[in-house]
Amino acid sequence: MLAENEIAKRLQDVRDRIAHAATRARRRPDAIRLVLASKTQPAAAIRAAYEAGARDFGENYIQEAAAKRAELADLRDVTWHLIGHLQSNKTALAVGTFDVIQTLDSVRLADAIGRLRPAPPMRALIEINLGGEANKSGIPASEAQSLIEGARDKTDIIGLMTIPPHTENARRYFAELRTLRDRLAASSGLALSELSMGMTEDFEVAIEEGATMVRVGRAVFGERPA
Ligand SMILES: *Cc1c(COP(=O)(O)O)cnc(C)c1O
């Protein structure tokens, strides 16, 4: 793990870059939420980022996240985001651990979440697999409308999330997610105000294309422990 002051310094650097990207795009910097992707990082690294002002953390693995959340139970006002795939047999632990599920990908999962957390409903983003990659989770854009219709009474669907294919041209996928969101918002009547897109390599481009949440790991925490 990096030293605490190094994490604080890198966090400030990422915040500055977010502010610059927002200004370039004529957006308000506070319209972009920085979600720190903390998978495989020790609880102490999360605590260091918290001390430096971070309040949103994204975790991929349910058990790991539950253990860290317990270890960090004294931290106030933290929002925990699930950014990894959710298997149905882990739904109960996930609902007990996370405040936002960014990887909703089936009506059946929404049903299970809704039963476990009827009110207030769980905030959820639908994960869209824009590149049609078999090794990535999420649903094709063409299935988003029916998922929204089937899940909207069980969860509070606040937007869309994507992990685009690894290419030089992530911008095109970010723009595609925004266009899809605009279309789905119009057809569903939901605001779908959140667009979760952009990571260490490309968060500034994502902000230029409308991201409201960027998920950044290595730029703040350094390389992940193996
Ligand atoms: C790990 C991860 C990130 C952050 O990746 P970095 O390259 O470390 O910024 C973002 N989103 C998801 C879904 C991840 O799993």
CSV table of N, CA and C in Angstrom, one decimal, residues 49-155:
chain,number,residue,atom,x,y,z
A,49,ALA,N,-7.7,7.4,2.2
A,49,ALA,CA,-8.4,8.3,1.3
A,49,ALA,C,-9.6,9.0,2.0
A,50,TYR,N,-10.2,8.3,2.9
A,50,TYR,CA,-11.3,8.9,3.6
A,50,TYR,C,-10.8,10.2,4.4
A,51,GLU,N,-9.7,10.0,5.1
A,51,GLU,CA,-9.1,11.1,5.8
A,51,GLU,C,-8.8,12.3,4.9
A,52,ALA,N,-8.5,12.0,3.7
A,52,ALA,CA,-8.2,13.0,2.7
A,52,ALA,C,-9.5,13.5,2.0
A,53,GLY,N,-10.6,13.1,2.5
A,53,GLY,CA,-11.9,13.6,2.0
A,53,GLY,C,-12.7,12.7,1.1
A,54,ALA,N,-12.3,11.6,0.7
A,54,ALA,CA,-13.1,10.7,-0.2
A,54,ALA,C,-14.2,10.1,0.6
A,55,ARG,N,-15.4,10.0,-0.1
A,55,ARG,CA,-16.6,9.5,0.6
A,55,ARG,C,-17.3,8.3,-0.2
A,56,ASP,N,-16.8,8.1,-1.4
A,56,ASP,CA,-17.5,7.1,-2.3
A,56,ASP,C,-16.4,6.0,-2.6
A,57,PHE,N,-16.8,4.8,-2.3
A,57,PHE,CA,-15.8,3.7,-2.6
A,57,PHE,C,-16.6,2.6,-3.4
A,58,GLY,N,-15.9,2.1,-4.4
A,58,GLY,CA,-16.4,1.0,-5.3
A,58,GLY,C,-15.7,-0.3,-5.1
A,59,GLU,N,-16.4,-1.3,-4.8
A,59,GLU,CA,-15.8,-2.6,-4.6
A,59,GLU,C,-16.3,-3.7,-5.6
A,60,ASN,N,-15.5,-4.7,-5.9
A,60,ASN,CA,-16.0,-5.7,-6.9
A,60,ASN,C,-16.4,-7.0,-6.3
A,61,TYR,N,-15.8,-7.3,-5.2
A,61,TYR,CA,-16.1,-8.7,-4.6
A,61,TYR,C,-16.8,-8.5,-3.3
A,62,ILE,N,-17.9,-9.2,-3.2
A,62,ILE,CA,-18.9,-9.0,-2.1
A,62,ILE,C,-18.3,-9.3,-0.7
A,63,GLN,N,-17.6,-10.5,-0.6
A,63,GLN,CA,-17.1,-10.8,0.7
A,63,GLN,C,-16.0,-9.9,1.1
A,64,GLU,N,-15.1,-9.6,0.2
A,64,GLU,CA,-14.0,-8.6,0.5
A,64,GLU,C,-14.6,-7.3,1.0
A,65,ALA,N,-15.6,-6.8,0.3
A,65,ALA,CA,-16.2,-5.5,0.6
A,65,ALA,C,-16.9,-5.6,2.0
A,66,ALA,N,-17.6,-6.7,2.3
A,66,ALA,CA,-18.3,-6.8,3.6
A,66,ALA,C,-17.3,-6.8,4.7
A,67,ALA,N,-16.2,-7.4,4.5
A,67,ALA,CA,-15.1,-7.5,5.6
A,67,ALA,C,-14.6,-6.1,5.8
A,68,LYS,N,-14.3,-5.4,4.7
A,68,LYS,CA,-13.7,-4.0,4.8
A,68,LYS,C,-14.7,-3.0,5.4
A,69,ARG,N,-16.0,-3.2,5.0
A,69,ARG,CA,-17.0,-2.3,5.5
A,69,ARG,C,-17.1,-2.4,7.0
A,70,ALA,N,-17.0,-3.7,7.5
A,70,ALA,CA,-17.1,-3.9,8.9
A,70,ALA,C,-15.9,-3.3,9.6
A,71,GLU,N,-14.7,-3.5,9.0
A,71,GLU,CA,-13.5,-2.9,9.5
A,71,GLU,C,-13.5,-1.4,9.6
A,72,LEU,N,-14.3,-0.8,8.7
A,72,LEU,CA,-14.3,0.7,8.6
A,72,LEU,C,-15.7,1.2,9.1
A,73,ALA,N,-16.3,0.5,9.9
A,73,ALA,CA,-17.7,0.9,10.4
A,73,ALA,C,-17.7,2.2,11.1
A,74,ASP,N,-16.5,2.7,11.6
A,74,ASP,CA,-16.5,4.0,12.2
A,74,ASP,C,-16.5,5.2,11.3
A,75,LEU,N,-16.3,4.9,10.0
A,75,LEU,CA,-16.3,6.0,9.0
A,75,LEU,C,-17.8,6.5,8.7
A,76,ARG,N,-18.0,7.8,8.9
A,76,ARG,CA,-19.4,8.3,8.7
A,76,ARG,C,-19.5,8.8,7.2
A,77,ASP,N,-20.8,8.7,6.8
A,77,ASP,CA,-21.2,9.3,5.5
A,77,ASP,C,-20.4,8.7,4.3
A,78,VAL,N,-20.1,7.4,4.4
A,78,VAL,CA,-19.5,6.7,3.2
A,78,VAL,C,-20.6,6.1,2.4
A,79,THR,N,-20.5,6.2,1.1
A,79,THR,CA,-21.3,5.5,0.2
A,79,THR,C,-20.5,4.4,-0.5
A,80,TRP,N,-21.0,3.1,-0.3
A,80,TRP,CA,-20.3,2.0,-0.9
A,80,TRP,C,-21.1,1.5,-2.2
A,81,HIS,N,-20.3,1.5,-3.3
A,81,HIS,CA,-20.9,1.1,-4.6
A,81,HIS,C,-20.4,-0.3,-5.0
A,82,LEU,N,-21.3,-1.1,-5.4
A,82,LEU,CA,-20.9,-2.4,-6.0
A,82,LEU,C,-20.6,-2.1,-7.5
A,83,ILE,N,-19.4,-2.4,-7.9
A,83,ILE,CA,-19.0,-2.2,-9.3
A,83,ILE,C,-18.6,-3.5,-10.0
A,84,GLY,N,-18.7,-4.6,-9.3
A,84,GLY,CA,-18.4,-5.9,-9.9
A,84,GLY,C,-19.7,-6.7,-10.1
A,85,HIS,N,-19.6,-7.7,-10.8
A,85,HIS,CA,-20.8,-8.6,-11.1
A,85,HIS,C,-21.4,-9.2,-9.8
A,86,LEU,N,-22.7,-9.2,-9.8
A,86,LEU,CA,-23.4,-9.8,-8.6
A,86,LEU,C,-24.0,-11.1,-9.0
A,87,GLN,N,-23.5,-12.2,-8.3
A,87,GLN,CA,-24.1,-13.5,-8.5
A,87,GLN,C,-25.3,-13.6,-7.6
A,88,SER,N,-26.3,-14.3,-8.0
A,88,SER,CA,-27.6,-14.3,-7.2
A,88,SER,C,-27.4,-14.9,-5.8
A,89,ASN,N,-26.5,-15.8,-5.7
A,89,ASN,CA,-26.3,-16.4,-4.3
A,89,ASN,C,-25.7,-15.5,-3.3
A,90,LYS,N,-25.2,-14.3,-3.8
A,90,LYS,CA,-24.6,-13.4,-2.9
A,90,LYS,C,-25.4,-12.1,-2.7
A,91,THR,N,-26.7,-12.2,-3.2
A,91,THR,CA,-27.5,-11.0,-3.2
A,91,THR,C,-27.7,-10.5,-1.8
A,92,ALA,N,-28.0,-11.4,-0.8
A,92,ALA,CA,-28.3,-10.9,0.5
A,92,ALA,C,-27.1,-10.1,1.2
A,93,LEU,N,-26.0,-10.7,1.0
A,93,LEU,CA,-24.8,-10.1,1.6
A,93,LEU,C,-24.5,-8.7,0.9
A,94,ALA,N,-24.7,-8.7,-0.4
A,94,ALA,CA,-24.5,-7.5,-1.2
A,94,ALA,C,-25.5,-6.4,-0.7
A,95,VAL,N,-26.7,-6.8,-0.5
A,95,VAL,CA,-27.7,-5.8,-0.1
A,95,VAL,C,-27.4,-5.2,1.3
A,96,GLY,N,-26.8,-6.1,2.1
A,96,GLY,CA,-26.4,-5.6,3.4
A,96,GLY,C,-25.2,-4.8,3.4
A,97,THR,N,-24.4,-4.9,2.4
A,97,THR,CA,-23.1,-4.2,2.3
A,97,THR,C,-23.1,-2.9,1.5
A,98,PHE,N,-23.8,-2.9,0.4
A,98,PHE,CA,-23.7,-1.7,-0.5
A,98,PHE,C,-24.9,-0.8,-0.4
A,99,ASP,N,-24.6,0.5,-0.8
A,99,ASP,CA,-25.6,1.5,-0.8
A,99,ASP,C,-26.1,1.7,-2.3
A,100,VAL,N,-25.3,1.4,-3.2
A,100,VAL,CA,-25.6,1.6,-4.6
A,100,VAL,C,-25.1,0.3,-5.4
A,101,ILE,N,-25.9,-0.3,-6.2
A,101,ILE,CA,-25.5,-1.4,-7.0
A,101,ILE,C,-25.4,-0.9,-8.5
A,102,GLN,N,-24.1,-0.9,-9.0
A,102,GLN,CA,-23.9,-0.3,-10.3
A,102,GLN,C,-24.0,-1.3,-11.4
A,103,THR,N,-24.2,-2.6,-11.0
A,103,THR,CA,-24.1,-3.6,-12.0
A,103,THR,C,-25.4,-4.5,-12.2
A,104,LEU,N,-26.5,-3.8,-12.1
A,104,LEU,CA,-27.8,-4.5,-12.2
A,104,LEU,C,-27.9,-5.0,-13.7
A,105,ASP,N,-28.2,-6.3,-13.8
A,105,ASP,CA,-28.2,-6.9,-15.2
A,105,ASP,C,-29.3,-7.9,-15.4
A,106,SER,N,-30.3,-8.0,-14.5
A,106,SER,CA,-31.4,-8.8,-14.8
A,106,SER,C,-32.6,-8.4,-13.9
A,107,VAL,N,-33.8,-8.7,-14.5
A,107,VAL,CA,-35.0,-8.5,-13.7
A,107,VAL,C,-35.0,-9.4,-12.5
A,108,ARG,N,-34.5,-10.6,-12.6
A,108,ARG,CA,-34.5,-11.5,-11.5
A,108,ARG,C,-33.7,-11.0,-10.4
A,109,LEU,N,-32.5,-10.4,-10.7
A,109,LEU,CA,-31.7,-9.8,-9.7
A,109,LEU,C,-32.4,-8.6,-9.0
A,110,ALA,N,-33.1,-7.8,-9.8
A,110,ALA,CA,-33.9,-6.7,-9.2
A,110,ALA,C,-35.0,-7.2,-8.3
A,111,ASP,N,-35.6,-8.3,-8.7
A,111,ASP,CA,-36.6,-8.9,-7.8
A,111,ASP,C,-36.1,-9.3,-6.5
A,112,ALA,N,-34.9,-10.0,-6.5
A,112,ALA,CA,-34.3,-10.4,-5.3
A,112,ALA,C,-33.9,-9.2,-4.4
A,113,ILE,N,-33.3,-8.2,-5.0
A,113,ILE,CA,-32.9,-7.0,-4.3
A,113,ILE,C,-34.1,-6.3,-3.7
A,114,GLY,N,-35.1,-6.2,-4.4
A,114,GLY,CA,-36.4,-5.6,-4.0
A,114,GLY,C,-37.0,-6.3,-2.8
A,115,ARG,N,-36.9,-7.6,-2.8
A,115,ARG,CA,-37.5,-8.4,-1.7
A,115,ARG,C,-36.7,-8.1,-0.4
A,116,LEU,N,-35.3,-8.0,-0.6
A,116,LEU,CA,-34.5,-7.8,0.6
A,116,LEU,C,-34.5,-6.4,1.1
A,117,ARG,N,-34.7,-5.5,0.1
A,117,ARG,CA,-34.7,-4.0,0.5
A,117,ARG,C,-35.9,-3.4,-0.2
A,118,PRO,N,-37.1,-3.6,0.4
A,118,PRO,CA,-38.3,-3.0,-0.2
A,118,PRO,C,-38.3,-1.5,-0.1
A,119,ALA,N,-37.9,-0.9,1.0
A,119,ALA,CA,-38.0,0.5,1.2
A,119,ALA,C,-37.0,1.0,2.2
A,120,PRO,N,-36.3,2.1,1.9
A,120,PRO,CA,-36.3,2.7,0.6
A,120,PRO,C,-35.6,1.8,-0.4
A,121,PRO,N,-36.0,1.8,-1.7
A,121,PRO,CA,-35.4,0.8,-2.6
A,121,PRO,C,-33.9,1.1,-2.8
A,122,MET,N,-33.2,0.0,-3.2
A,122,MET,CA,-31.8,0.1,-3.5
A,122,MET,C,-31.6,1.0,-4.7
A,123,ARG,N,-30.6,1.9,-4.6
A,123,ARG,CA,-30.3,2.7,-5.8
A,123,ARG,C,-29.5,1.7,-6.8
A,124,ALA,N,-29.8,1.8,-8.0
A,124,ALA,CA,-29.1,0.9,-8.9
A,124,ALA,C,-28.8,1.6,-10.3
A,125,LEU,N,-27.7,1.1,-10.9
A,125,LEU,CA,-27.4,1.5,-12.3
A,125,LEU,C,-27.4,0.2,-13.1
A,126,ILE,N,-27.9,0.4,-14.3
A,126,ILE,CA,-27.9,-0.8,-15.2
A,126,ILE,C,-26.5,-0.8,-15.9
A,127,GLU,N,-25.9,-2.0,-15.9
A,127,GLU,CA,-24.6,-2.1,-16.5
A,127,GLU,C,-24.8,-2.5,-18.0
A,128,ILE,N,-24.3,-1.7,-18.9
A,128,ILE,CA,-24.4,-2.0,-20.3
A,128,ILE,C,-23.1,-2.4,-20.9
A,129,ASN,N,-23.1,-3.5,-21.6
A,129,ASN,CA,-22.0,-4.1,-22.3
A,129,ASN,C,-22.0,-3.6,-23.7
A,130,LEU,N,-21.3,-2.5,-23.9
A,130,LEU,CA,-21.4,-1.8,-25.2
A,130,LEU,C,-20.7,-2.5,-26.3
A,131,GLY,N,-19.6,-3.1,-25.9
A,131,GLY,CA,-18.7,-3.8,-26.9
A,131,GLY,C,-19.2,-5.2,-27.3
A,132,GLY,N,-20.2,-5.7,-26.6
A,132,GLY,CA,-20.6,-7.1,-26.8
A,132,GLY,C,-19.6,-8.1,-26.5
A,133,GLU,N,-18.7,-7.8,-25.5
A,133,GLU,CA,-17.6,-8.7,-25.2
A,133,GLU,C,-18.1,-9.8,-24.2
A,134,ALA,N,-17.8,-11.0,-24.6
A,134,ALA,CA,-18.3,-12.2,-23.8
A,134,ALA,C,-17.7,-12.2,-22.4
A,135,ASN,N,-16.5,-11.7,-22.3
A,135,ASN,CA,-15.8,-11.8,-21.0
A,135,ASN,C,-16.2,-10.6,-20.0
A,136,LYS,N,-17.1,-9.8,-20.5
A,136,LYS,CA,-17.6,-8.7,-19.6
A,136,LYS,C,-19.1,-8.9,-19.3
A,137,SER,N,-19.5,-8.5,-18.1
A,137,SER,CA,-20.9,-8.6,-17.8
A,137,SER,C,-21.6,-7.4,-18.2
A,138,GLY,N,-22.9,-7.3,-17.9
A,138,GLY,CA,-23.7,-6.3,-18.4
A,138,GLY,C,-24.6,-6.8,-19.5
A,139,ILE,N,-25.6,-6.0,-19.9
A,139,ILE,CA,-26.5,-6.4,-20.9
A,139,ILE,C,-26.3,-5.6,-22.2
A,140,PRO,N,-26.7,-6.1,-23.3
A,140,PRO,CA,-26.6,-5.3,-24.5
A,140,PRO,C,-27.6,-4.1,-24.5
A,141,ALA,N,-27.3,-3.0,-25.1
A,141,ALA,CA,-28.1,-1.8,-25.1
A,141,ALA,C,-29.6,-2.2,-25.5
A,142,SER,N,-29.7,-3.1,-26.4
A,142,SER,CA,-31.0,-3.5,-26.9
A,142,SER,C,-32.0,-4.0,-25.8
A,143,GLU,N,-31.4,-4.5,-24.7
A,143,GLU,CA,-32.2,-5.1,-23.7
A,143,GLU,C,-32.5,-4.2,-22.5
A,144,ALA,N,-31.9,-3.0,-22.6
A,144,ALA,CA,-32.0,-2.1,-21.5
A,144,ALA,C,-33.5,-1.6,-21.2
A,145,GLN,N,-34.2,-1.4,-22.2
A,145,GLN,CA,-35.6,-0.9,-22.1
A,145,GLN,C,-36.4,-1.9,-21.3
A,146,SER,N,-36.3,-3.2,-21.7
A,146,SER,CA,-37.2,-4.1,-21.0
A,146,SER,C,-36.7,-4.4,-19.6
A,147,LEU,N,-35.4,-4.3,-19.3
A,147,LEU,CA,-34.9,-4.4,-18.0
A,147,LEU,C,-35.4,-3.3,-17.1
A,148,ILE,N,-35.4,-2.1,-17.6
A,148,ILE,CA,-35.9,-0.9,-16.9
A,148,ILE,C,-37.4,-1.2,-16.5
A,149,GLU,N,-38.2,-1.6,-17.5
A,149,GLU,CA,-39.6,-1.8,-17.2
A,149,GLU,C,-39.8,-2.9,-16.2
A,150,GLY,N,-39.0,-3.9,-16.2
A,150,GLY,CA,-39.1,-5.0,-15.3
A,150,GLY,C,-38.6,-4.7,-13.9
A,151,ALA,N,-37.6,-3.8,-13.8
A,151,ALA,CA,-36.9,-3.6,-12.5
A,151,ALA,C,-37.3,-2.3,-11.8
A,152,ARG,N,-38.0,-1.4,-12.5
A,152,ARG,CA,-38.2,-0.1,-11.9
A,152,ARG,C,-39.1,0.0,-10.7
A,153,ASP,N,-39.9,-1.1,-10.5
A,153,ASP,CA,-40.7,-1.1,-9.3
A,153,ASP,C,-40.0,-1.7,-8.1
A,154,LYS,N,-38.8,-2.3,-8.4
A,154,LYS,CA,-38.1,-3.1,-7.3
A,154,LYS,C,-36.9,-2.3,-6.9
A,155,THR,N,-36.3,-1.5,-7.7
A,155,THR,CA,-35.1,-0.8,-7.4
A,155,THR,C,-35.3,0.7,-7.9
